[in-house]
Amino acid sequence: MRVVLDGMGGDNAPMEIVKGAVEAAELIDDEIIIVGREEEIRKELRKNKYKGDQISIVNANDVITMEDSPVKAIRRKTDSSLVVALNMIKNGEGDLLISGGNTGALVVGSRMILGRIDGIDRPVLASAYINFAGEPTIIVDAGASSESKTVNLVESGLMGSIYMEKVWGRPNPKVGLVNLGVEETKGTTVTKEAFQKLKKADINFVGNIEGREVPSGAADVIVCDGFVGNVILKLSEGLAMCILKMLKQEFMSSGKTKIAGLLMKSRIEGMKEQFNYEEYGGAPVLGVNGPVLKIHGSSTSMAVKNAIVKGIPYASNKVVDIIRQAILDLQEDIEIEV
Amino acid sequence: MRVVLDGMGGDNAPMEIVKGAVEAAELIDDEIIIVGREEEIRKELRKNKYKGDQISIVNANDVITMEDSPVKAIRRKTDSSLVVALNMIKNGEGDLLISGGNTGALVVGSRMILGRIDGIDRPVLASAYINFAGEPTIIVDAGASSESKTVNLVESGLMGSIYMEKVWGRPNPKVGLVNLGVEETKGTTVTKEAFQKLKKADINFVGNIEGREVPSGAADVIVCDGFVGNVILKLSEGLAMCILKMLKQEFMSSGKTKIAGLLMKSRIEGMKEQFNYEEYGGAPVLGVNGPVLKIHGSSTSMAVKNAIVKGIPYASNKVVDIIRQAILDLQEDIEIEV
């Protein structure tokens, strides 16, 4: 397995990217290729006292920034780390791409350079989420596009189900559709149509779920449009941080509660860990011809390391090929118009 | 002030409705009129040992259920508690309506019987929300309709701002638009257009806010479509409950943490209170010709009591009239197409 890292993508690149690669190299035997400005990356490798040959560098002089318009950037910045890395995947010079750069550019670039899987209308992002039943849940679409048609929700359900089963090892995962209410007549035209098509698809569709059930583990794969998915992920993060902050204030409010705080310290740290998205690895761009993982723009080396280690099964289990076959079957089953 | 209660609306009607009315009557001097099956309501009044004349009953034989289709129910169930109560507001026989029944029927009924305020395209629900800065925040639309056009988001911002100022007493409230990112180029066609129009409106528009900022107090009035508003409210409720449950498990995990739990007991109860929507009163249907408040279907007497007590300023401050005037001004300002 050759893991390709976008060495220049994200707020802490290349520093945290390189550090994460070095940390991952201690855990895996796979090859790691960092794409970006060679001199800067080499400097970081030296800082981390890296001397092995498991990590190599491919030079790319340009960088796509967070402000760049995705389509323009992919077309024009042909020597950017992202475009060079995507071409490596396309040409079989790498088996898995990980980037913390501009999300729009990553999604658009994956679509333009790797191409969509035949029959897929639009790629989506699948992001892992806190689940209070103690196991990961997948939100799909986590923000690849802000509006969804019926077909996009159906594709999300199917691809999310395969991803959950093959990468996270949950057999026959429960797929739920985010909606205003549980009744199948609830929601928008798009959610109502999607409900009917998901019901017919060859997945374990458990029907509509309300916002209240998203963190409860009622579904393993949570289907929604990218706007709602983005709100769910960010609101959950914000709310969890607010509640833990409130709790901290309560612990600090008197001598008595300060003692309680000391007694609970390690427990609260454990809870914090559960809300730390960096633990969960990268979010795949599902629906394109190649394994591409998006990591948070502000990822630290730990997030990079986890994305590498946890991303390998995504590529090695050939999830992209399985999705390709499933989409063919689905089209026969329910005749999606694309 | 004459407060009209839908005595039959909600899971716990008429029991909790009547009990809440009796509790409210101890706190206010205003008249309370309960609409519904007279005998059942009278029985509940007796159970609560109510003997005064502040509470009266108007009989209505029919009930709109949660399963009823809103438009059909309003047209056909003319002797239902909701339709009778709405007609009382229309005919000047009451000054404020509170209902815990079918949300769709309440919104549709308000629109059909009271009528929309001139220039308003569609009524919206404004619901109060936990805010970690310690003050209430308003989510609008909280679920009156599942899809919004640009004009609906602009109206929500304007009406939400007036409601926050006149009822919750926050001068010049900050109005934020829920979006995928803070940049004004982010989001759907509708959110991008709404951003431009909200910027020109005579309100304190602070721009886009991400899901992460919703509970932080970054905005006092949070504008989004009814689908997203519903997800925000329910997800927040679900997540807060999950985190408090987790915390309880942590407290129960060892002898040491059990002591911490005892020391923190009253503090945790206080936190729970902050997440209890029943504390915040009802959610107004903004944009119709009359003060109508929606309460949760599973409201207890405490929620009913709070909705009555906190709802009175909504009617007495003539918020509906102020919205009517503001919409006229807004139309001159930015020429909304309705």
mmCIF file of C-alpha atoms in Angstrom, chain A:
data_model
loop_
_atom_site.group_PDB
_atom_site.id
_atom_site.type_symbol
_atom_site.label_atom_id
_atom_site.label_comp_id
_atom_site.label_asym_id
_atom_site.label_seq_id
_atom_site.Cartn_x
_atom_site.Cartn_y
_atom_site.Cartn_z
ATOM 1 C CA MET A 1 0.000 0.000 0.000
ATOM 2 C CA ARG A 2 1.295 3.459 -0.956
ATOM 3 C CA VAL A 3 -0.347 6.270 1.053
ATOM 4 C CA VAL A 4 -0.164 9.681 -0.669
ATOM 5 C CA LEU A 5 -0.352 12.736 1.604
ATOM 6 C CA ASP A 6 -1.192 16.252 0.417
ATOM 7 C CA GLY A 7 1.741 17.839 2.246
ATOM 8 C CA MET A 8 0.527 21.409 1.793
ATOM 9 C CA GLY A 9 -3.197 21.067 2.613
ATOM 10 C CA GLY A 10 -4.556 22.532 5.861
ATOM 11 C CA ASP A 11 -3.797 25.222 8.423
ATOM 12 C CA ASN A 12 -0.848 23.372 9.946
ATOM 13 C CA ALA A 13 0.764 22.116 6.740
ATOM 14 C CA PRO A 14 3.374 20.944 6.131
ATOM 15 C CA MET A 15 4.441 20.779 9.816
ATOM 16 C CA GLU A 16 1.678 18.577 11.297
ATOM 17 C CA ILE A 17 1.297 16.538 8.093
ATOM 18 C CA VAL A 18 4.960 15.506 8.150
ATOM 19 C CA LYS A 19 4.922 14.878 11.899
ATOM 20 C CA GLY A 20 1.801 12.701 11.503
ATOM 21 C CA ALA A 21 3.482 10.749 8.698
ATOM 22 C CA VAL A 22 6.517 10.065 10.889
ATOM 23 C CA GLU A 23 4.265 8.926 13.753
ATOM 24 C CA ALA A 24 2.267 6.666 11.408
ATOM 25 C CA ALA A 25 5.431 5.150 9.939
ATOM 26 C CA GLU A 26 6.224 3.743 13.369
ATOM 27 C CA LEU A 27 2.917 1.844 13.347
ATOM 28 C CA ILE A 28 2.607 0.550 9.790
ATOM 29 C CA ASP A 29 4.791 -1.039 7.137
ATOM 30 C CA ASP A 30 3.172 0.758 4.223
ATOM 31 C CA GLU A 31 4.942 3.346 2.089
ATOM 32 C CA ILE A 32 4.079 7.029 2.676
ATOM 33 C CA ILE A 33 4.553 9.618 -0.084
ATOM 34 C CA ILE A 34 4.283 13.294 0.856
ATOM 35 C CA VAL A 35 3.470 15.638 -2.052
ATOM 36 C CA GLY A 36 4.406 19.327 -1.847
ATOM 37 C CA ARG A 37 7.299 21.757 -1.695
ATOM 38 C CA GLU A 38 10.205 19.378 -1.329
ATOM 39 C CA GLU A 39 12.501 21.670 0.607
ATOM 40 C CA GLU A 40 9.885 22.598 3.215
ATOM 41 C CA ILE A 41 8.882 18.971 3.666
ATOM 42 C CA ARG A 42 12.488 17.787 3.909
ATOM 43 C CA LYS A 43 13.094 20.410 6.598
ATOM 44 C CA GLU A 44 10.156 19.093 8.608
ATOM 45 C CA LEU A 45 11.364 15.511 8.249
ATOM 46 C CA ARG A 46 14.722 16.593 9.621
ATOM 47 C CA LYS A 47 13.029 18.360 12.546
ATOM 48 C CA ASN A 48 11.325 15.050 13.364
ATOM 49 C CA LYS A 49 14.720 13.303 13.115
ATOM 50 C CA TYR A 50 13.332 11.001 10.441
ATOM 51 C CA LYS A 51 16.019 8.918 8.745
ATOM 52 C CA GLY A 52 14.188 5.925 7.190
ATOM 53 C CA ASP A 53 13.113 5.257 3.608
ATOM 54 C CA GLN A 54 9.465 4.434 4.293
ATOM 55 C CA ILE A 55 8.559 8.103 3.705
ATOM 56 C CA SER A 56 9.400 9.732 0.377
ATOM 57 C CA ILE A 57 8.653 13.125 -1.191
ATOM 58 C CA VAL A 58 7.183 14.067 -4.574
ATOM 59 C CA ASN A 59 7.739 17.728 -5.384
ATOM 60 C CA ALA A 60 4.867 20.095 -6.255
ATOM 61 C CA ASN A 61 5.519 23.827 -6.281
ATOM 62 C CA ASP A 62 2.040 25.264 -6.013
ATOM 63 C CA VAL A 63 -0.553 25.244 -3.196
ATOM 64 C CA ILE A 64 -4.362 25.433 -3.334
ATOM 65 C CA THR A 65 -5.494 27.726 -0.509
ATOM 66 C CA MET A 66 -8.736 27.729 1.480
ATOM 67 C CA GLU A 67 -9.791 30.885 -0.405
ATOM 68 C CA ASP A 68 -9.295 29.413 -3.897
ATOM 69 C CA SER A 69 -12.380 28.713 -5.997
ATOM 70 C CA PRO A 70 -12.420 24.895 -6.327
ATOM 71 C CA VAL A 71 -13.052 24.488 -10.069
ATOM 72 C CA LYS A 72 -10.636 27.234 -11.091
ATOM 73 C CA ALA A 73 -7.951 26.001 -8.723
ATOM 74 C CA ILE A 74 -8.093 22.415 -10.011
ATOM 75 C CA ARG A 75 -7.973 23.605 -13.641
ATOM 76 C CA ARG A 76 -5.228 26.196 -13.228
ATOM 77 C CA LYS A 77 -3.003 25.066 -10.371
ATOM 78 C CA THR A 78 -1.785 21.946 -12.152
ATOM 79 C CA ASP A 79 1.435 21.909 -10.148
ATOM 80 C CA SER A 80 -0.344 22.156 -6.790
ATOM 81 C CA SER A 81 0.191 19.409 -4.223
ATOM 82 C CA LEU A 82 -3.482 18.375 -4.480
ATOM 83 C CA VAL A 83 -3.600 18.089 -8.281
ATOM 84 C CA VAL A 84 -0.246 16.264 -8.407
ATOM 85 C CA ALA A 85 -1.433 13.869 -5.672
ATOM 86 C CA LEU A 86 -4.760 13.199 -7.410
ATOM 87 C CA ASN A 87 -2.934 12.441 -10.660
ATOM 88 C CA MET A 88 -0.722 9.966 -8.805
ATOM 89 C CA ILE A 89 -3.838 8.069 -7.660
ATOM 90 C CA LYS A 90 -5.278 8.223 -11.168
ATOM 91 C CA ASN A 91 -2.043 6.893 -12.709
ATOM 92 C CA GLY A 92 -1.668 4.084 -10.212
ATOM 93 C CA GLU A 93 1.333 5.673 -8.485
ATOM 94 C CA GLY A 94 -0.498 5.676 -5.149
ATOM 95 C CA ASP A 95 -3.310 3.704 -3.469
ATOM 96 C CA LEU A 96 -4.866 6.174 -1.012
ATOM 97 C CA LEU A 97 -4.915 9.977 -0.904
ATOM 98 C CA ILE A 98 -5.289 12.003 2.303
ATOM 99 C CA SER A 99 -5.724 15.799 2.317
ATOM 100 C CA GLY A 100 -6.564 18.467 4.883
ATOM 101 C CA GLY A 101 -6.844 21.245 2.293
ATOM 102 C CA ASN A 102 -9.772 23.088 0.683
ATOM 103 C CA THR A 103 -12.755 20.671 0.918
ATOM 104 C CA GLY A 104 -14.449 21.981 -2.222
ATOM 105 C CA ALA A 105 -11.245 21.584 -4.225
ATOM 106 C CA LEU A 106 -10.740 18.053 -2.913
ATOM 107 C CA VAL A 107 -14.278 16.993 -3.869
ATOM 108 C CA VAL A 108 -14.244 18.771 -7.238
ATOM 109 C CA GLY A 109 -10.701 17.599 -7.975
ATOM 110 C CA SER A 110 -11.577 13.983 -7.145
ATOM 111 C CA ARG A 111 -14.560 14.228 -9.467
ATOM 112 C CA MET A 112 -12.646 15.916 -12.293
ATOM 113 C CA ILE A 113 -9.397 13.948 -12.137
ATOM 114 C CA LEU A 114 -10.434 10.508 -10.862
ATOM 115 C CA GLY A 115 -13.946 10.685 -12.313
ATOM 116 C CA ARG A 116 -17.234 9.570 -10.817
ATOM 117 C CA ILE A 117 -18.049 5.900 -10.464
ATOM 118 C CA ASP A 118 -20.332 4.941 -13.366
ATOM 119 C CA GLY A 119 -23.929 5.627 -12.432
ATOM 120 C CA ILE A 120 -23.102 7.948 -9.527
ATOM 121 C CA ASP A 121 -24.641 11.398 -9.898
ATOM 122 C CA ARG A 122 -22.502 13.202 -7.349
ATOM 123 C CA PRO A 123 -19.757 12.328 -4.851
ATOM 124 C CA VAL A 124 -20.458 12.805 -1.135
ATOM 125 C CA LEU A 125 -18.388 13.061 2.044
ATOM 126 C CA ALA A 126 -18.908 10.478 4.791
ATOM 127 C CA SER A 127 -17.814 11.655 8.221
ATOM 128 C CA ALA A 128 -17.571 9.648 11.446
ATOM 129 C CA TYR A 129 -19.560 10.951 14.379
ATOM 130 C CA ILE A 130 -19.895 10.552 18.140
ATOM 131 C CA ASN A 131 -22.341 7.817 19.031
ATOM 132 C CA PHE A 132 -23.495 7.363 22.584
ATOM 133 C CA ALA A 133 -24.012 3.671 22.089
ATOM 134 C CA GLY A 134 -20.209 3.599 22.018
ATOM 135 C CA GLU A 135 -19.692 2.884 18.332
ATOM 136 C CA PRO A 136 -19.057 5.110 15.328
ATOM 137 C CA THR A 137 -21.892 6.480 13.224
ATOM 138 C CA ILE A 138 -21.454 7.831 9.707
ATOM 139 C CA ILE A 139 -23.010 11.099 8.498
ATOM 140 C CA VAL A 140 -23.329 11.216 4.731
ATOM 141 C CA ASP A 141 -23.281 13.768 3.022
ATOM 142 C CA ALA A 142 -21.117 15.636 5.520
ATOM 143 C CA GLY A 143 -20.826 18.680 3.268
ATOM 144 C CA ALA A 144 -19.579 17.822 -0.246
ATOM 145 C CA SER A 145 -22.508 19.767 -1.680
ATOM 146 C CA SER A 146 -25.091 22.002 -0.077
ATOM 147 C CA GLU A 147 -28.185 20.774 -1.908
ATOM 148 C CA SER A 148 -29.231 17.226 -2.684
ATOM 149 C CA LYS A 149 -31.567 15.660 -5.171
ATOM 150 C CA THR A 150 -33.385 12.420 -4.403
ATOM 151 C CA VAL A 151 -30.772 10.366 -6.227
ATOM 152 C CA ASN A 152 -27.979 11.862 -4.104
ATOM 153 C CA LEU A 153 -29.678 10.808 -0.865
ATOM 154 C CA VAL A 154 -30.243 7.297 -2.209
ATOM 155 C CA GLU A 155 -26.611 7.040 -3.319
ATOM 156 C CA SER A 156 -25.521 8.304 0.098
ATOM 157 C CA GLY A 157 -27.501 5.576 1.814
ATOM 158 C CA LEU A 158 -26.072 2.866 -0.350
ATOM 159 C CA MET A 159 -22.442 4.024 -0.327
ATOM 160 C CA GLY A 160 -22.578 4.866 3.371
ATOM 161 C CA SER A 161 -23.861 1.377 4.123
ATOM 162 C CA ILE A 162 -21.045 -0.290 2.172
ATOM 163 C CA TYR A 163 -18.429 1.963 3.765
ATOM 164 C CA MET A 164 -19.724 1.260 7.272
ATOM 165 C CA GLU A 165 -19.722 -2.486 6.667
ATOM 166 C CA LYS A 166 -16.374 -2.797 4.890
ATOM 167 C CA VAL A 167 -14.308 -0.259 6.806
ATOM 168 C CA TRP A 168 -15.879 -0.068 10.249
ATOM 169 C CA GLY A 169 -16.836 -3.741 10.283
ATOM 170 C CA ARG A 170 -20.503 -3.349 11.197
ATOM 171 C CA PRO A 171 -22.482 -6.032 9.311
ATOM 172 C CA ASN A 172 -25.802 -4.996 7.774
ATOM 173 C CA PRO A 173 -25.647 -1.436 9.192
ATOM 174 C CA LYS A 174 -28.855 0.443 9.972
ATOM 175 C CA VAL A 175 -29.404 3.317 7.518
ATOM 176 C CA GLY A 176 -31.616 6.224 8.657
ATOM 177 C CA LEU A 177 -32.848 9.284 6.767
ATOM 178 C CA VAL A 178 -32.797 12.591 8.686
ATOM 179 C CA ASN A 179 -36.273 14.085 8.623
ATOM 180 C CA LEU A 180 -38.755 16.286 10.495
ATOM 181 C CA GLY A 181 -40.637 13.297 11.822
ATOM 182 C CA VAL A 182 -40.642 9.521 11.633
ATOM 183 C CA GLU A 183 -43.741 9.187 9.417
ATOM 184 C CA GLU A 184 -42.935 8.508 5.769
ATOM 185 C CA THR A 185 -45.210 11.345 4.666
ATOM 186 C CA LYS A 186 -43.074 13.920 6.522
ATOM 187 C CA GLY A 187 -40.485 16.241 5.017
ATOM 188 C CA THR A 188 -39.645 17.807 1.691
ATOM 189 C CA THR A 189 -40.440 16.394 -1.749
ATOM 190 C CA VAL A 190 -36.851 15.157 -1.916
ATOM 191 C CA THR A 191 -36.875 13.360 1.445
ATOM 192 C CA LYS A 192 -40.263 11.794 0.711
ATOM 193 C CA GLU A 193 -39.050 10.421 -2.619
ATOM 194 C CA ALA A 194 -35.762 9.299 -1.095
ATOM 195 C CA PHE A 195 -37.666 7.428 1.616
ATOM 196 C CA GLN A 196 -39.516 5.358 -0.986
ATOM 197 C CA LYS A 197 -36.350 4.554 -2.952
ATOM 198 C CA LEU A 198 -34.240 3.738 0.105
ATOM 199 C CA LYS A 199 -36.989 1.370 1.234
ATOM 200 C CA LYS A 200 -36.584 -0.582 -2.004
ATOM 201 C CA ALA A 201 -32.776 -0.564 -2.029
ATOM 202 C CA ASP A 202 -30.806 -3.601 -0.867
ATOM 203 C CA ILE A 203 -29.770 -2.039 2.464
ATOM 204 C CA ASN A 204 -31.024 -2.183 6.044
ATOM 205 C CA PHE A 205 -33.117 1.004 5.838
ATOM 206 C CA VAL A 206 -34.697 1.825 9.211
ATOM 207 C CA GLY A 207 -36.716 4.792 7.951
ATOM 208 C CA ASN A 208 -36.774 8.423 9.010
ATOM 209 C CA ILE A 209 -34.916 9.555 12.096
ATOM 210 C CA GLU A 210 -35.329 12.877 13.866
ATOM 211 C CA GLY A 211 -32.475 15.113 14.991
ATOM 212 C CA ARG A 212 -32.971 13.826 18.530
ATOM 213 C CA GLU A 213 -31.955 10.295 17.479
ATOM 214 C CA VAL A 214 -28.827 11.245 15.538
ATOM 215 C CA PRO A 215 -26.454 10.829 18.521
ATOM 216 C CA SER A 216 -28.353 7.897 20.055
ATOM 217 C CA GLY A 217 -27.127 5.119 17.783
ATOM 218 C CA ALA A 218 -30.618 4.573 16.293
ATOM 219 C CA ALA A 219 -28.877 4.401 12.901
ATOM 220 C CA ASP A 220 -25.297 3.503 11.938
ATOM 221 C CA VAL A 221 -25.449 5.476 8.692
ATOM 222 C CA ILE A 222 -27.222 8.817 8.790
ATOM 223 C CA VAL A 223 -28.342 10.135 5.402
ATOM 224 C CA CYS A 224 -28.966 13.845 4.799
ATOM 225 C CA ASP A 225 -28.016 16.604 2.394
ATOM 226 C CA GLY A 226 -24.640 18.293 2.796
ATOM 227 C CA PHE A 227 -26.122 21.409 4.377
ATOM 228 C CA VAL A 228 -27.864 19.457 7.133
ATOM 229 C CA GLY A 229 -24.848 17.145 7.532
ATOM 230 C CA ASN A 230 -22.572 20.124 8.017
ATOM 231 C CA VAL A 231 -24.942 21.623 10.615
ATOM 232 C CA ILE A 232 -25.202 18.281 12.476
ATOM 233 C CA LEU A 233 -21.432 17.853 12.702
ATOM 234 C CA LYS A 234 -20.601 21.424 13.668
ATOM 235 C CA LEU A 235 -23.539 21.879 16.035
ATOM 236 C CA SER A 236 -22.672 18.642 17.837
ATOM 237 C CA GLU A 237 -19.075 19.749 18.210
ATOM 238 C CA GLY A 238 -20.103 23.211 19.431
ATOM 239 C CA LEU A 239 -22.706 21.906 21.826
ATOM 240 C CA ALA A 240 -20.453 19.245 23.329
ATOM 241 C CA MET A 241 -17.722 21.840 23.909
ATOM 242 C CA CYS A 242 -20.249 24.239 25.480
ATOM 243 C CA ILE A 243 -21.610 21.573 27.831
ATOM 244 C CA LEU A 244 -18.130 20.491 28.923
ATOM 245 C CA LYS A 245 -17.233 24.154 29.498
ATOM 246 C CA MET A 246 -20.368 24.627 31.583
ATOM 247 C CA LEU A 247 -19.464 21.530 33.534
ATOM 248 C CA LYS A 248 -15.980 22.880 34.169
ATOM 249 C CA GLN A 249 -17.479 26.122 35.498
ATOM 250 C CA GLU A 250 -19.731 24.119 37.796
ATOM 251 C CA PHE A 251 -16.723 22.166 39.080
ATOM 252 C CA MET A 252 -14.890 25.440 39.777
ATOM 253 C CA SER A 253 -17.814 27.098 41.589
ATOM 254 C CA SER A 254 -17.021 26.119 45.214
ATOM 255 C CA GLY A 255 -14.596 24.186 47.395
ATOM 256 C CA LYS A 256 -16.957 21.238 47.490
ATOM 257 C CA THR A 257 -17.372 21.060 43.713
ATOM 258 C CA LYS A 258 -13.626 21.522 43.198
ATOM 259 C CA ILE A 259 -13.090 18.287 45.113
ATOM 260 C CA ALA A 260 -15.693 16.623 42.869
ATOM 261 C CA GLY A 261 -13.750 17.965 39.888
ATOM 262 C CA LEU A 262 -10.525 16.350 41.103
ATOM 263 C CA LEU A 263 -12.303 13.028 41.664
ATOM 264 C CA MET A 264 -13.800 13.179 38.156
ATOM 265 C CA LYS A 265 -10.759 14.515 36.277
ATOM 266 C CA SER A 266 -9.791 11.377 34.369
ATOM 267 C CA ARG A 267 -13.436 10.563 33.611
ATOM 268 C CA ILE A 268 -14.062 13.980 32.075
ATOM 269 C CA GLU A 269 -10.880 13.653 30.021
ATOM 270 C CA GLY A 270 -12.289 10.378 28.710
ATOM 271 C CA MET A 271 -15.540 12.074 27.737
ATOM 272 C CA LYS A 272 -13.621 14.825 25.949
ATOM 273 C CA GLU A 273 -11.778 12.182 23.967
ATOM 274 C CA GLN A 274 -15.082 10.830 22.713
ATOM 275 C CA PHE A 275 -15.908 14.232 21.206
ATOM 276 C CA ASN A 276 -12.523 14.590 19.603
ATOM 277 C CA TYR A 277 -13.028 14.133 15.902
ATOM 278 C CA GLU A 278 -9.311 13.646 15.413
ATOM 279 C CA GLU A 279 -9.701 10.163 16.878
ATOM 280 C CA TYR A 280 -11.949 8.994 14.079
ATOM 281 C CA GLY A 281 -9.702 9.226 11.025
ATOM 282 C CA GLY A 282 -10.517 10.858 7.688
ATOM 283 C CA ALA A 283 -13.809 11.284 5.824
ATOM 284 C CA PRO A 284 -13.886 9.519 2.450
ATOM 285 C CA VAL A 285 -15.085 11.161 -0.742
ATOM 286 C CA LEU A 286 -17.519 8.398 -1.751
ATOM 287 C CA GLY A 287 -18.529 7.958 -5.389
ATOM 288 C CA VAL A 288 -15.233 8.679 -7.151
ATOM 289 C CA ASN A 289 -12.832 6.258 -8.821
ATOM 290 C CA GLY A 290 -10.246 6.107 -6.081
ATOM 291 C CA PRO A 291 -9.815 6.168 -2.314
ATOM 292 C CA VAL A 292 -9.635 9.806 -1.151
ATOM 293 C CA LEU A 293 -9.882 10.890 2.491
ATOM 294 C CA LYS A 294 -10.547 14.400 3.739
ATOM 295 C CA ILE A 295 -9.152 15.396 7.132
ATOM 296 C CA HIS A 296 -10.003 18.554 9.080
ATOM 297 C CA GLY A 297 -8.151 21.713 7.987
ATOM 298 C CA SER A 298 -6.836 22.207 11.497
ATOM 299 C CA SER A 299 -5.698 18.603 11.913
ATOM 300 C CA THR A 300 -2.813 17.961 14.241
ATOM 301 C CA SER A 301 -0.247 15.204 13.728
ATOM 302 C CA MET A 302 -2.480 12.857 15.719
ATOM 303 C CA ALA A 303 -5.343 13.331 13.239
ATOM 304 C CA VAL A 304 -2.956 12.780 10.326
ATOM 305 C CA LYS A 305 -1.559 9.642 11.925
ATOM 306 C CA ASN A 306 -5.061 8.264 12.660
ATOM 307 C CA ALA A 307 -6.254 9.054 9.130
ATOM 308 C CA ILE A 308 -3.316 7.106 7.688
ATOM 309 C CA VAL A 309 -3.664 4.093 9.974
ATOM 310 C CA LYS A 310 -7.467 3.931 9.830
ATOM 311 C CA GLY A 311 -7.559 4.833 6.122
ATOM 312 C CA ILE A 312 -5.599 1.808 4.960
ATOM 313 C CA PRO A 313 -8.559 -0.647 5.223
ATOM 314 C CA TYR A 314 -10.615 1.762 3.097
ATOM 315 C CA ALA A 315 -8.148 1.280 0.244
ATOM 316 C CA SER A 316 -7.128 -2.332 0.901
ATOM 317 C CA ASN A 317 -10.707 -3.588 1.274
ATOM 318 C CA LYS A 318 -11.415 -2.238 -2.213
ATOM 319 C CA VAL A 319 -14.434 -0.251 -1.039
ATOM 320 C CA VAL A 320 -14.409 1.743 -4.288
ATOM 321 C CA ASP A 321 -14.774 -1.454 -6.344
ATOM 322 C CA ILE A 322 -17.540 -2.752 -4.085
ATOM 323 C CA ILE A 323 -19.432 0.528 -4.440
ATOM 324 C CA ARG A 324 -19.008 0.329 -8.222
ATOM 325 C CA GLN A 325 -20.610 -3.118 -8.300
ATOM 326 C CA ALA A 326 -23.368 -2.161 -5.860
ATOM 327 C CA ILE A 327 -24.366 0.842 -7.948
ATOM 328 C CA LEU A 328 -24.772 -1.431 -10.971
ATOM 329 C CA ASP A 329 -27.025 -3.729 -8.908
ATOM 330 C CA LEU A 330 -28.956 -0.789 -7.488
ATOM 331 C CA GLN A 331 -29.668 0.580 -10.930
ATOM 332 C CA GLU A 332 -31.180 -2.731 -11.903
ATOM 333 C CA ASP A 333 -33.220 -2.804 -8.696
ATOM 334 C CA ILE A 334 -34.797 0.612 -8.555
ATOM 335 C CA GLU A 335 -33.926 2.349 -11.813
ATOM 336 C CA ILE A 336 -32.417 5.557 -10.571
ATOM 337 C CA GLU A 337 -32.553 8.274 -13.162
ATOM 338 C CA VAL A 338 -29.145 9.906 -13.368
#
